[in-house]
XYZ file of C-alpha atoms in Angstrom:
759
model
C 41.455 -67.104 6.803
C 43.083 -69.425 8.488
C 43.025 -73.500 7.167
C 42.162 -76.328 9.286
C 41.389 -80.067 8.264
C 38.685 -81.005 7.310
C 36.481 -83.263 9.636
C 35.410 -86.241 8.548
C 31.994 -86.468 10.567
C 31.431 -89.569 9.316
C 33.694 -90.869 11.869
C 32.206 -89.195 14.673
C 29.807 -91.455 16.449
C 26.333 -90.568 15.985
C 23.583 -92.276 13.662
C 23.500 -90.939 10.297
C 19.483 -90.415 10.274
C 20.584 -88.216 12.867
C 23.143 -85.796 11.712
C 20.990 -85.663 9.103
C 17.202 -84.566 10.930
C 18.857 -82.228 13.479
C 22.498 -81.071 11.512
C 22.190 -80.716 8.311
C 18.064 -80.414 7.410
C 17.663 -78.006 9.782
C 16.145 -74.626 8.926
C 18.086 -72.322 10.836
C 21.825 -72.346 9.946
C 23.557 -74.042 12.326
C 27.627 -74.488 12.868
C 29.323 -77.379 15.156
C 32.096 -75.373 16.626
C 35.841 -77.473 18.148
C 35.370 -76.354 21.612
C 39.175 -76.110 21.769
C 40.258 -74.450 18.279
C 37.368 -72.590 17.783
C 37.355 -73.960 14.016
C 33.967 -74.716 12.631
C 33.952 -78.447 12.385
C 30.338 -78.474 9.820
C 27.937 -76.347 8.460
C 24.561 -77.017 6.489
C 23.064 -75.183 4.130
C 20.992 -72.603 5.747
C 24.332 -71.379 6.915
C 25.274 -71.827 3.231
C 22.544 -68.915 2.107
C 23.051 -67.015 4.632
C 26.726 -66.684 4.823
C 27.967 -66.918 1.058
C 30.063 -69.377 1.230
C 30.512 -73.192 0.695
C 30.058 -75.781 3.309
C 33.446 -76.765 2.863
C 34.936 -73.442 2.682
C 33.080 -72.806 5.996
C 34.714 -76.195 7.200
C 38.075 -74.893 6.752
C 37.287 -71.392 8.555
C 37.536 -70.145 12.590
C 34.803 -68.369 14.243
C 37.496 -65.403 13.383
C 36.479 -65.713 10.042
C 32.844 -64.445 10.011
C 33.230 -61.742 12.928
C 32.958 -58.318 11.917
C 36.087 -56.282 12.855
C 34.494 -54.438 15.461
C 32.857 -57.311 17.162
C 36.416 -58.892 17.177
C 37.716 -57.324 19.904
C 34.825 -59.508 22.504
C 35.278 -62.325 20.990
C 38.009 -63.971 22.844
C 36.113 -63.298 26.143
C 32.800 -65.062 24.723
C 34.715 -67.862 23.334
C 36.658 -68.167 27.137
C 33.289 -68.043 29.104
C 31.841 -70.941 26.414
C 34.919 -73.255 27.199
C 33.819 -72.732 31.241
C 30.268 -73.483 30.652
C 28.486 -76.597 29.792
C 25.479 -74.795 29.614
C 23.541 -73.179 26.604
C 23.995 -69.146 25.727
C 22.775 -66.985 24.345
C 24.829 -63.961 22.982
C 24.377 -60.845 20.195
C 26.915 -59.874 17.540
C 27.540 -58.737 14.450
C 28.853 -60.984 11.535
C 30.109 -60.945 7.950
C 28.775 -62.418 4.523
C 31.193 -63.196 1.646
C 30.374 -60.285 0.195
C 31.101 -58.253 3.386
C 27.643 -57.330 3.934
C 27.391 -57.058 8.397
C 25.247 -59.406 9.527
C 23.280 -58.508 12.890
C 22.992 -62.418 14.992
C 21.544 -63.644 17.717
C 23.773 -67.099 18.290
C 22.528 -69.935 20.519
C 25.090 -72.720 22.069
C 24.689 -75.791 23.265
C 28.134 -78.212 24.128
C 28.096 -81.803 22.640
C 30.502 -84.189 22.895
C 31.245 -86.318 19.180
C 33.513 -89.218 19.255
C 35.470 -87.705 22.467
C 35.531 -84.312 21.103
C 33.986 -81.505 22.992
C 31.940 -79.288 20.158
C 29.356 -76.744 20.594
C 26.659 -76.705 18.079
C 25.803 -72.565 17.239
C 22.436 -72.079 15.960
C 21.850 -68.447 13.923
C 19.603 -66.064 13.948
C 19.567 -62.978 11.448
C 17.608 -59.941 13.634
C 19.212 -57.570 11.151
C 16.194 -56.310 10.641
C 15.317 -56.119 14.195
C 18.655 -54.281 14.949
C 17.956 -51.720 12.318
C 14.353 -50.982 13.695
C 15.144 -51.163 17.011
C 18.260 -48.413 16.275
C 15.403 -46.392 14.589
C 13.779 -46.435 17.127
C 15.647 -45.114 19.318
C 17.039 -42.856 17.344
C 13.536 -41.445 16.643
C 12.422 -41.527 20.502
C 15.714 -39.786 21.880
C 15.172 -36.384 19.934
C 11.252 -36.947 19.392
C 9.398 -33.550 21.192
C 6.548 -36.407 22.675
C 7.363 -38.315 25.431
C 7.955 -41.951 24.517
C 7.621 -45.241 27.211
C 7.720 -48.152 26.763
C 6.298 -50.945 30.498
C 6.987 -54.131 31.041
C 6.538 -56.872 33.274
C 5.344 -53.199 35.606
C 8.497 -51.190 34.909
C 10.020 -49.546 32.540
C 11.652 -50.660 30.299
C 12.520 -47.675 27.511
C 11.933 -43.769 29.264
C 13.573 -40.921 26.064
C 14.492 -38.035 27.496
C 10.924 -35.810 26.286
C 8.949 -37.875 29.241
C 10.986 -37.418 32.107
C 11.776 -33.985 31.642
C 8.101 -33.681 30.620
C 7.512 -34.647 34.461
C 10.638 -32.860 36.215
C 13.312 -35.646 36.466
C 15.947 -37.344 34.663
C 15.857 -40.490 32.449
C 18.131 -43.000 35.105
C 15.462 -41.804 37.833
C 12.620 -42.073 35.873
C 14.406 -46.316 34.772
C 15.191 -46.668 38.364
C 11.943 -46.444 40.087
C 10.922 -50.229 41.141
C 6.985 -48.911 39.570
C 6.429 -46.267 36.372
C 3.325 -44.732 38.432
C 5.666 -43.394 41.661
C 6.517 -40.816 40.062
C 2.675 -39.357 39.882
C 0.327 -38.048 42.763
C -1.783 -40.975 44.134
C -5.316 -39.343 42.727
C -3.506 -39.690 39.038
C -2.323 -43.352 40.148
C -5.982 -44.336 41.024
C -7.009 -42.585 37.340
C -4.325 -44.202 35.154
C -5.177 -47.965 37.279
C -8.798 -47.674 36.132
C -7.633 -46.664 32.549
C -5.957 -49.638 32.224
C -8.312 -51.940 33.708
C -10.228 -50.895 31.155
C -7.765 -51.512 28.464
C -7.300 -54.366 29.303
C -10.396 -55.305 29.462
C -11.307 -54.184 25.937
C -10.901 -55.583 23.062
C -9.035 -52.675 21.023
C -5.155 -52.788 21.532
C -5.347 -48.982 21.429
C -5.874 -46.540 24.432
C -5.646 -42.136 24.208
C -7.645 -40.866 26.992
C -6.501 -36.875 28.210
C -4.942 -36.613 31.899
C -4.604 -34.027 34.376
C -1.474 -34.195 36.491
C 1.649 -32.702 38.485
C 5.732 -32.136 38.004
C 7.871 -33.194 40.159
C 8.099 -29.419 41.327
C 4.538 -29.105 41.678
C 2.836 -27.442 38.851
C -0.090 -28.221 36.597
C 0.647 -30.320 33.700
C -1.919 -31.645 31.193
C -0.906 -34.224 29.273
C -2.962 -36.404 26.297
C -1.723 -39.824 26.566
C -1.420 -42.966 23.188
C -0.982 -45.876 24.451
C -1.367 -50.184 22.446
C -0.658 -53.219 23.462
C 2.634 -55.506 22.122
C 4.173 -58.862 22.294
C 8.017 -57.598 23.427
C 10.247 -60.944 23.528
C 6.884 -63.050 24.577
C 5.859 -60.663 27.220
C 3.040 -58.461 26.936
C 4.354 -54.579 26.838
C 2.907 -51.444 26.500
C 4.298 -48.767 24.168
C 3.234 -44.961 24.443
C 3.566 -41.480 23.741
C 2.760 -38.449 25.477
C 1.824 -35.471 24.498
C 2.586 -31.879 26.703
C -0.605 -30.046 26.118
C -0.484 -27.916 29.056
C 0.086 -24.759 26.479
C -2.248 -25.956 24.171
C -5.395 -26.182 26.470
C -4.617 -22.774 27.943
C -4.617 -21.613 24.727
C -8.002 -23.186 23.971
C -9.146 -22.166 27.300
C -8.641 -18.511 26.416
C -9.881 -18.654 22.406
C -12.992 -19.976 23.690
C -13.152 -16.779 26.511
C -12.649 -15.248 23.258
C -15.118 -16.107 20.892
C -17.590 -16.524 23.772
C -16.728 -12.679 24.635
C -16.735 -11.840 20.452
C -20.107 -13.415 19.743
C -21.708 -11.704 22.434
C -20.432 -8.367 20.927
C -20.790 -9.658 16.971
C -24.944 -10.819 17.721
C -25.801 -8.009 20.265
C -23.559 -5.059 17.934
C -26.135 -1.817 17.243
C -23.952 -1.931 13.757
C -24.837 -4.338 11.434
C -21.484 -6.850 11.074
C -20.877 -9.608 8.828
C -17.958 -11.999 8.432
C -17.849 -12.730 4.482
C -16.009 -15.388 2.041
C -13.452 -13.469 -0.319
C -15.870 -14.614 -2.995
C -18.778 -12.167 -1.360
C -20.757 -14.689 0.575
C -22.062 -14.320 3.694
C -20.958 -16.587 6.185
C -21.906 -15.153 9.307
C -24.082 -12.257 10.113
C -25.768 -9.948 13.089
C -29.360 -9.042 13.705
C -28.389 -5.284 12.750
C -27.391 -6.190 9.751
C -30.772 -8.732 9.387
C -32.999 -6.112 10.611
C -30.986 -3.366 8.043
C -31.662 -5.483 5.379
C -35.096 -7.250 6.518
C -33.590 -11.013 5.682
C -33.407 -13.460 8.808
C -30.163 -14.700 9.263
C -30.961 -18.192 6.861
C -31.311 -16.113 3.910
C -28.697 -13.681 3.988
C -25.968 -16.572 4.316
C -27.624 -18.061 1.167
C -26.802 -14.579 -0.550
C -23.791 -13.043 -1.648
C -22.687 -8.969 -1.058
C -23.412 -8.865 -4.492
C -26.157 -9.690 -4.906
C -27.939 -7.241 -1.929
C -25.560 -4.328 -3.173
C -27.151 -1.305 -6.319
C -26.040 -1.857 -9.298
C -24.435 0.995 -9.900
C -21.842 1.028 -6.487
C -21.034 -3.343 -7.031
C -18.759 -2.443 -9.704
C -16.455 0.095 -7.200
C -17.128 -2.177 -4.451
C -15.891 -5.464 -6.254
C -12.772 -2.924 -7.510
C -11.999 -1.951 -3.605
C -12.811 -5.136 -2.627
C -9.504 -6.895 -5.242
C -7.464 -4.575 -4.363
C -7.933 -5.882 0.316
C -7.149 -9.168 -1.368
C -4.362 -8.126 -3.828
C -2.650 -7.131 0.116
C -2.566 -3.192 -1.488
C -4.988 -1.820 1.294
C -4.881 -2.665 4.335
C -8.669 -1.635 4.152
C -11.324 -0.019 2.812
C -13.902 2.500 3.766
C -17.150 3.549 1.724
C -20.501 4.982 1.357
C -23.026 2.597 -0.107
C -26.649 1.769 -1.321
C -27.615 -1.587 -0.143
C -31.236 -3.509 -1.856
C -33.737 -3.615 0.804
C -36.085 -7.041 0.757
C -38.621 -5.246 -0.108
C -36.722 -3.640 -3.036
C -36.501 -0.198 -1.233
C -32.488 1.368 -0.867
C -30.531 1.242 2.035
C -27.792 3.391 2.440
C -24.481 2.613 4.423
C -21.127 3.426 5.692
C -18.879 0.261 5.095
C -16.268 -0.220 6.769
C -14.308 -3.580 5.367
C -10.728 -5.081 6.077
C -9.377 -9.103 5.637
C -8.546 -11.507 8.182
C -4.747 -13.657 6.777
C -3.422 -17.070 7.041
C 0.034 -16.780 8.004
C 1.153 -17.108 4.197
C -1.054 -13.858 3.403
C -3.503 -15.949 2.258
C -7.184 -14.598 2.591
C -9.181 -16.400 4.814
C -12.808 -13.857 5.275
C -13.225 -10.531 5.686
C -14.859 -8.840 8.307
C -17.392 -5.830 7.431
C -19.042 -2.811 9.897
C -21.945 -1.573 8.419
C -24.075 1.564 9.646
C -27.247 2.388 8.378
C -26.683 6.198 6.935
C -30.036 6.347 4.828
C -32.093 8.634 6.765
C -28.582 11.406 6.851
C -28.193 11.111 2.998
C -31.960 12.023 2.962
C -31.710 14.641 4.979
C -28.212 15.421 2.666
C -30.156 14.962 -0.243
C -33.103 17.680 0.402
C -30.614 19.672 1.472
C -28.268 19.338 -1.758
C -31.701 20.082 -3.869
C -31.993 23.319 -1.358
C -29.540 24.469 -1.516
C -29.101 23.991 -5.772
C -31.993 26.054 -5.774
C -30.693 28.583 -4.125
C -27.831 28.935 -6.294
C -29.467 28.334 -9.425
C -31.306 31.581 -7.987
C -28.276 33.218 -7.301
C -26.697 33.121 -10.188
C -30.122 34.131 -11.890
C -30.033 36.835 -10.175
C -26.714 37.560 -10.730
C -27.477 37.282 -14.117
C -30.231 38.928 -14.289
C -28.660 41.868 -12.721
C -25.250 41.807 -14.435
C -27.799 41.754 -17.743
C -29.583 44.644 -16.412
C -26.216 46.971 -15.633
C -25.177 46.441 -19.147
C -28.796 46.706 -20.873
C -28.379 50.509 -18.576
C -25.110 51.006 -19.764
C -25.409 50.048 -23.365
C -29.035 51.886 -23.959
C -26.875 54.487 -22.296
C -23.929 54.412 -24.817
C -25.999 53.826 -27.754
C -28.352 57.667 -26.873
C -25.085 59.685 -27.258
C -24.035 57.568 -30.120
C -27.689 57.671 -32.091
C -27.946 61.291 -31.051
C -24.946 62.745 -31.911
C -25.027 60.683 -35.100
C -28.473 62.256 -36.325
C -27.452 65.566 -35.420
C -24.214 65.237 -37.425
C -26.299 63.917 -40.298
C -28.602 67.419 -40.013
C -25.220 69.024 -39.568
C -24.011 67.727 -43.028
C -27.255 68.332 -44.406
C -26.956 72.229 -43.321
C -23.581 71.964 -44.730
C -21.965 72.645 -41.104
C -19.225 70.406 -39.881
C -20.333 68.424 -36.883
C -16.459 67.587 -34.874
C -18.060 67.824 -31.532
C -20.551 65.635 -32.339
C -18.355 62.826 -34.240
C -16.024 63.216 -30.897
C -18.506 62.365 -28.539
C -19.541 59.168 -30.441
C -15.848 58.065 -30.997
C -16.020 58.265 -27.272
C -19.207 56.487 -26.594
C -17.316 53.841 -29.004
C -14.315 53.581 -26.443
C -16.509 53.127 -23.466
C -18.708 50.068 -25.306
C -15.636 49.269 -26.038
C -14.636 49.312 -22.779
C -17.722 47.566 -21.322
C -17.130 44.322 -24.030
C -13.881 43.597 -22.240
C -15.708 43.546 -19.075
C -17.920 40.943 -20.260
C -15.145 39.017 -21.865
C -13.511 38.815 -18.437
C -16.722 37.744 -17.166
C -17.074 34.691 -18.961
C -13.293 33.809 -18.416
C -12.600 35.325 -22.714
C -9.881 38.016 -21.594
C -7.359 39.724 -23.885
C -4.687 37.596 -23.535
C -0.834 38.852 -23.451
C 0.727 35.508 -25.375
C 4.120 35.359 -25.897
C 7.425 33.386 -27.189
C 7.861 31.237 -23.494
C 10.046 27.993 -22.126
C 7.795 25.964 -20.531
C 9.647 24.832 -18.607
C 11.241 27.936 -17.150
C 7.217 28.614 -16.200
C 7.286 24.682 -14.313
C 11.089 25.145 -13.056
C 9.569 28.785 -11.435
C 5.884 28.212 -10.134
C 7.247 24.749 -8.101
C 8.823 26.272 -5.255
C 4.757 28.091 -4.665
C 3.318 24.952 -5.525
C 5.405 22.929 -2.573
C 4.308 25.588 -0.299
C 0.675 25.375 -1.796
C 0.287 20.989 -1.329
C 1.756 21.023 1.684
C 4.089 18.378 3.565
C 2.339 15.028 3.168
C 2.534 15.025 -0.214
C 5.794 14.940 -2.429
C 6.075 16.661 -5.546
C 8.641 16.077 -8.179
C 9.317 17.159 -11.829
C 10.755 15.602 -15.155
C 10.938 18.229 -17.338
C 11.975 16.693 -21.201
C 14.985 19.125 -21.789
C 13.479 19.412 -26.014
C 10.063 20.342 -24.830
C 10.773 24.326 -26.390
C 8.839 27.060 -26.384
C 5.171 27.235 -27.037
C 2.952 31.364 -27.567
C 1.063 31.467 -24.574
C -0.228 33.506 -21.600
C 2.631 32.853 -18.595
C -0.624 34.007 -16.108
C -2.614 31.210 -17.533
C -0.282 28.391 -17.745
C 0.333 29.531 -14.383
C -2.935 29.181 -13.491
C -3.308 26.027 -15.097
C -0.729 24.442 -13.655
C -2.244 25.537 -10.168
C -5.882 24.862 -10.626
C -3.856 20.576 -11.686
C -1.965 20.655 -8.558
C -4.710 21.489 -6.013
C -7.257 19.167 -7.363
C -4.635 15.958 -7.107
C -3.419 17.774 -3.800
C -7.280 16.768 -3.013
C -7.467 13.481 -4.148
C -4.763 12.612 -1.824
C -6.412 13.418 1.930
C -3.869 10.883 3.256
C -0.959 12.338 1.173
C 0.499 10.986 -1.636
C 3.000 11.322 -4.728
C 2.145 14.079 -7.415
C 4.574 14.611 -10.510
C 5.136 16.896 -13.012
C 5.801 16.307 -16.525
C 6.701 17.575 -20.096
C 7.453 15.942 -23.038
C 8.078 16.886 -26.520
C 6.470 14.958 -29.604
C 6.760 14.282 -32.993
C 3.765 16.864 -34.305
C 5.147 20.338 -33.299
C 3.056 20.141 -29.938
C 4.398 19.850 -26.137
C 2.111 17.867 -23.670
C 2.422 19.620 -19.763
C 1.215 16.774 -17.809
C 0.277 16.346 -13.853
C 0.120 13.171 -12.259
C -0.705 12.239 -8.514
C -1.228 9.052 -7.604
C -4.518 9.708 -5.365
C -8.334 8.493 -5.336
C -8.936 8.467 -9.194
C -11.735 8.870 -10.821
C -14.962 6.451 -12.598
C -16.099 6.612 -16.435
C -19.417 9.001 -15.344
C -17.247 11.615 -13.121
C -14.488 11.538 -15.684
C -16.770 12.323 -18.279
C -18.489 15.399 -16.333
C -14.827 16.771 -15.419
C -14.802 19.748 -17.431
C -18.006 21.017 -17.262
C -18.485 24.379 -15.185
C -19.460 24.122 -11.143
C -19.479 20.309 -11.501
C -17.491 19.231 -8.564
C -17.323 15.918 -6.518
C -15.810 17.768 -3.208
C -17.792 18.743 -0.418
C -19.495 21.644 -0.303
C -18.317 24.598 0.306
C -14.868 23.165 -0.875
C -14.615 23.440 -4.453
C -16.698 25.900 -7.360
C -16.511 23.233 -10.410
C -14.135 25.587 -11.990
C -10.808 24.121 -11.688
C -10.966 21.851 -14.592
C -12.821 24.021 -16.979
C -10.917 26.669 -16.697
C -7.670 24.152 -17.464
C -10.365 23.135 -20.368
C -10.989 27.158 -21.654
C -6.769 28.180 -21.385
C -6.029 25.753 -23.257
C -8.395 25.748 -26.283
C -7.363 29.620 -26.248
C -4.078 28.606 -26.828
C -4.685 26.690 -29.472
C -4.256 23.060 -27.237
C -6.432 20.703 -25.776
C -6.492 18.683 -22.673
C -7.014 14.677 -22.014
C -7.598 13.238 -18.696
C -6.920 8.978 -18.303
C -7.546 7.748 -14.829
C -9.207 4.771 -12.345
C -10.419 4.601 -9.295
C -7.334 3.909 -7.057
C -4.829 3.928 -9.073
C -4.701 7.482 -9.702
C -5.715 10.318 -13.002
C -3.014 12.217 -15.188
C -4.270 15.582 -16.688
C -2.472 16.120 -20.463
C -2.170 19.689 -21.755
C -1.419 19.698 -24.995
C 0.155 23.442 -26.826
C 1.366 24.195 -30.174
C 4.619 25.237 -30.065
C 7.048 27.911 -31.418
C 8.700 25.982 -34.304
C 11.444 27.614 -35.961
C 11.419 27.560 -40.256
C 12.920 24.946 -40.712
C 11.184 22.939 -37.746
C 8.400 24.235 -39.801
C 9.484 22.999 -42.865
C 10.182 19.363 -41.412
C 6.204 19.244 -39.311
C 4.320 16.555 -40.518
C 0.876 18.726 -40.455
C 2.281 21.947 -42.028
C 2.172 22.746 -46.650
C 4.720 23.405 -48.283
C 5.367 27.812 -48.249
C 5.360 28.789 -52.173
C 5.288 32.012 -53.006
C 3.035 32.154 -55.725
C 3.204 35.958 -55.780
C 6.992 35.787 -56.896
C 8.189 38.150 -59.489
C 4.462 39.441 -59.117
C 4.032 43.280 -59.532
C 4.136 45.395 -56.241
C 0.103 46.201 -55.420
C -2.116 47.663 -51.877
C -4.985 45.567 -52.881
C -6.261 44.330 -49.680
C -8.906 41.269 -49.169
C -11.646 41.865 -46.937
C -13.526 39.831 -45.406
C -17.056 40.011 -43.222
C -20.336 38.676 -42.482
C -21.768 41.636 -41.316
C -21.850 44.289 -43.621
C -21.917 47.193 -41.024
C -18.668 45.910 -40.087
C -17.564 45.454 -43.863
C -18.812 48.525 -45.229
C -16.749 50.849 -42.348
C -13.669 48.343 -42.861
C -13.923 49.508 -46.175
C -14.486 53.437 -46.231
C -11.086 53.185 -43.308
C -8.509 51.188 -45.993
C -9.945 52.693 -48.696
C -9.305 56.334 -46.441
C -5.763 54.798 -45.685
C -4.592 54.398 -49.914
C -6.077 50.649 -50.345
C -7.818 49.093 -52.582
C -9.940 46.422 -51.546
C -11.695 43.434 -52.519
C -14.642 42.226 -50.550
C -16.296 38.793 -49.207
C -18.620 38.221 -47.424
C -17.978 34.581 -45.630
C -14.253 32.228 -46.492
C -15.653 30.948 -49.197
C -16.357 33.858 -51.325
C -13.068 34.721 -50.173
C -10.975 31.720 -51.322
C -12.947 31.827 -54.540
C -11.665 36.053 -55.237
C -7.974 34.951 -54.783
C -7.829 32.778 -56.769
C -8.861 35.112 -59.374
C -6.719 38.262 -57.866
C -4.189 36.233 -56.650
C -1.234 38.538 -58.167
C -2.104 41.771 -56.706
C -3.040 40.325 -53.273
C -1.222 41.416 -49.873
C -2.751 41.160 -46.759
C -6.014 39.471 -45.855
C -8.201 41.019 -43.402
C -10.811 38.292 -42.351
C -13.269 37.979 -39.310
C -12.674 34.751 -37.668
C -16.072 33.556 -36.823
C -18.761 33.296 -40.096
C -21.220 31.175 -41.892
C -20.149 28.431 -44.777
C -16.547 29.042 -43.817
C -15.048 30.975 -40.787
C -11.162 32.584 -40.593
C -9.231 29.693 -39.505
C -10.382 27.167 -41.781
C -9.951 30.037 -44.748
C -6.468 31.181 -43.125
C -5.173 26.979 -43.087
C -7.002 26.550 -47.224
C -4.931 29.717 -47.734
C -1.998 27.707 -46.401
C -2.328 24.792 -48.393
C -2.672 26.574 -51.760
C 0.528 28.145 -51.073
C -0.520 32.225 -50.175
C 2.046 33.133 -48.901
C 0.877 36.689 -47.644
C -0.127 38.268 -43.539
C -3.696 37.311 -42.906
C -4.944 39.672 -39.975
C -7.828 38.196 -37.987
C -10.763 40.157 -36.570
C -12.865 39.046 -33.679
C -15.521 40.305 -31.285
C -14.269 37.713 -29.170
C -10.778 38.343 -27.766
C -9.627 34.863 -28.242
C -10.953 34.389 -32.151
C -13.889 32.634 -32.424
C -17.272 31.438 -30.330
C -15.327 27.466 -29.494
C -11.666 27.318 -29.680
C -8.967 29.785 -30.616
C -7.419 31.168 -33.300
C -4.428 29.382 -34.572
C -1.074 30.071 -32.553
C 1.339 32.850 -33.818
C -0.786 34.478 -36.257
C -1.961 38.324 -35.741
C -5.042 39.413 -33.913
C -7.180 42.324 -33.840
C -10.209 43.210 -31.684
C -13.490 44.711 -32.431
C -14.370 47.682 -32.075
C -10.653 49.115 -34.066
C -10.294 52.549 -34.962
C -8.601 53.874 -38.188
C -5.618 54.518 -36.666
C -4.958 50.823 -35.114
C -6.038 49.373 -38.624
C -3.417 51.034 -40.123
C -0.683 50.465 -37.189
C -1.370 46.602 -37.680
C -1.129 46.178 -41.616
C 1.300 48.643 -41.584
C 3.445 46.567 -39.441
C 2.607 43.652 -41.422
C 3.863 44.539 -44.743
C 6.636 46.356 -43.216
C 8.223 42.804 -41.883
C 7.287 41.343 -45.605
C 9.302 44.246 -46.710
C 6.413 45.413 -49.535
C 6.075 48.807 -47.766
């Protein structure tokens, strides 16, 4: 800051009152500046407030001290111009306040001669806000994607690059035009002039209109003009923006044309069509759908699809709708029942897709519905007819079977009865009847063979159970199963290395796998994934599971899945015996079957089978009781506890056992047998029991004997190959099938006692 002598303004030749009025009390910041030295002679209170210096400090400064560094370069030229110019001068510059803040100011200077000295009075106007606004305007306007213009006195004051480019010019060419509208065709200029006249006569300051013009190269252009009048430096100016709508107008025209075609196709379609909201409200329906359901279009748009859907189909429809809205499926098809306005049922083949926002939010669903009521009625009538035919065929087959069995058994009974009668007569006469007894034995063998055929027909065939690794069965069957399911289905296995062995028929386990995999494949007509897994649990069982990601089942279907002849497949594509066969095999093997399924999420069928446990594992198994040798130290004996509810069979078995040299204790049911064993436990070496009996069957008897510590062999007898009418005997026990011979019974009992070291 340059130090200058304080000027005594009181020595100047002007009236003090005038000085106060035109300078000291002037509302605008003002200085008196020496014309030769550029020193500030005096400053008023407004200048003091603006710059943050006291008047005494300002009076010791030169005008250079107020200039911002970036404005100093132009100061000398400004001062030189002032020295030769006697009139008033106006210019823009940038000053500094005492705290370093910059001020954009407009300076108005006026020459004066006071007391023989040439001075200039400088009035300062702070234009910082205006400059910032102009800078912001220019920055935004230069980068704007819409055209921007300012017209004053019929000339462009400002044109941004986008506006010039929009019409095919450069900014310089547009600004150089003597009249802005000369860039446009004559008819367009006339339209703009007409609108300008209307605008000037209107009280509103803003205008908005669309305009069709051409570019510099003759290409058509559609624009929207937004303009307003404002005061610019004391004169009226027009400021506006121009938006290029050429593409939008073309797109709108194409959309209107597309919508017109869509409305025509939608309204005139012979198939029912509808647009529905995500919550199910009908937004738009065509006449075919109204005719199908008996409602008017106005009535339909006041309803939801749920309200006109048959109650039994609502849950399935909503589940599919929700999966569609979540994006899990691109669309869905289903046959569903609608409720007509008159209460009748209308069957429809429904196809639904969804329209989404760019961000994936569902906007609405498009549904097409074809009335298939007549077809469904015809199918129902055909199904009923075919069901009646199948029932008649089944009854005919059963009748033929029963007739054949009755014929064969009558023949066998004739042979047995006649030979028994002859043998009885010969015995009374003291003669031998070896030939007759031989014929009886032969007839019995033929009867047993016939019984085995009946058991095979009823899927209760004689098993060939043996210890087998369940993992090996899966691994060996995997290649065959891959060929079976086709290339569009992926087959994976997840086998527990600790799964262990089971006692089962290998062929039946393979049949279980094949049935479950075929069912899984049929549930995925468009391909999918099947996983076969094994898992050992902590209760001495192993689970064999087949999982698919197919269509799944609803609760009603799952409840009937094991019923023989029940199938959801089309006629001719399923017998309805797949899962019922799996269930029967699992029961025969001492296991069980469970199903977990959900619509659209797949199905898992799990077969659990008891493991073949070692002695150590049996001791650790929670469901096994400790084995106690209650007869340890007892004298050896050869007594057999015979348990059979049929007197004739019991008498024959007793005779055979007595002839074989055993002592026999007889019981007609499991409860009596349990009591007799408690009375003769020290003598009994083996239990020979029927599987199915009143009060207590053979299976329960065996379990009760084990619970009370009877560590003796148990040999089951059964007319059914698997041991009982509704299930299986315990896995791992011995079974002899009725009818049996004395030799077979002798060998089986002898083998069991030999294993225990009792012979």
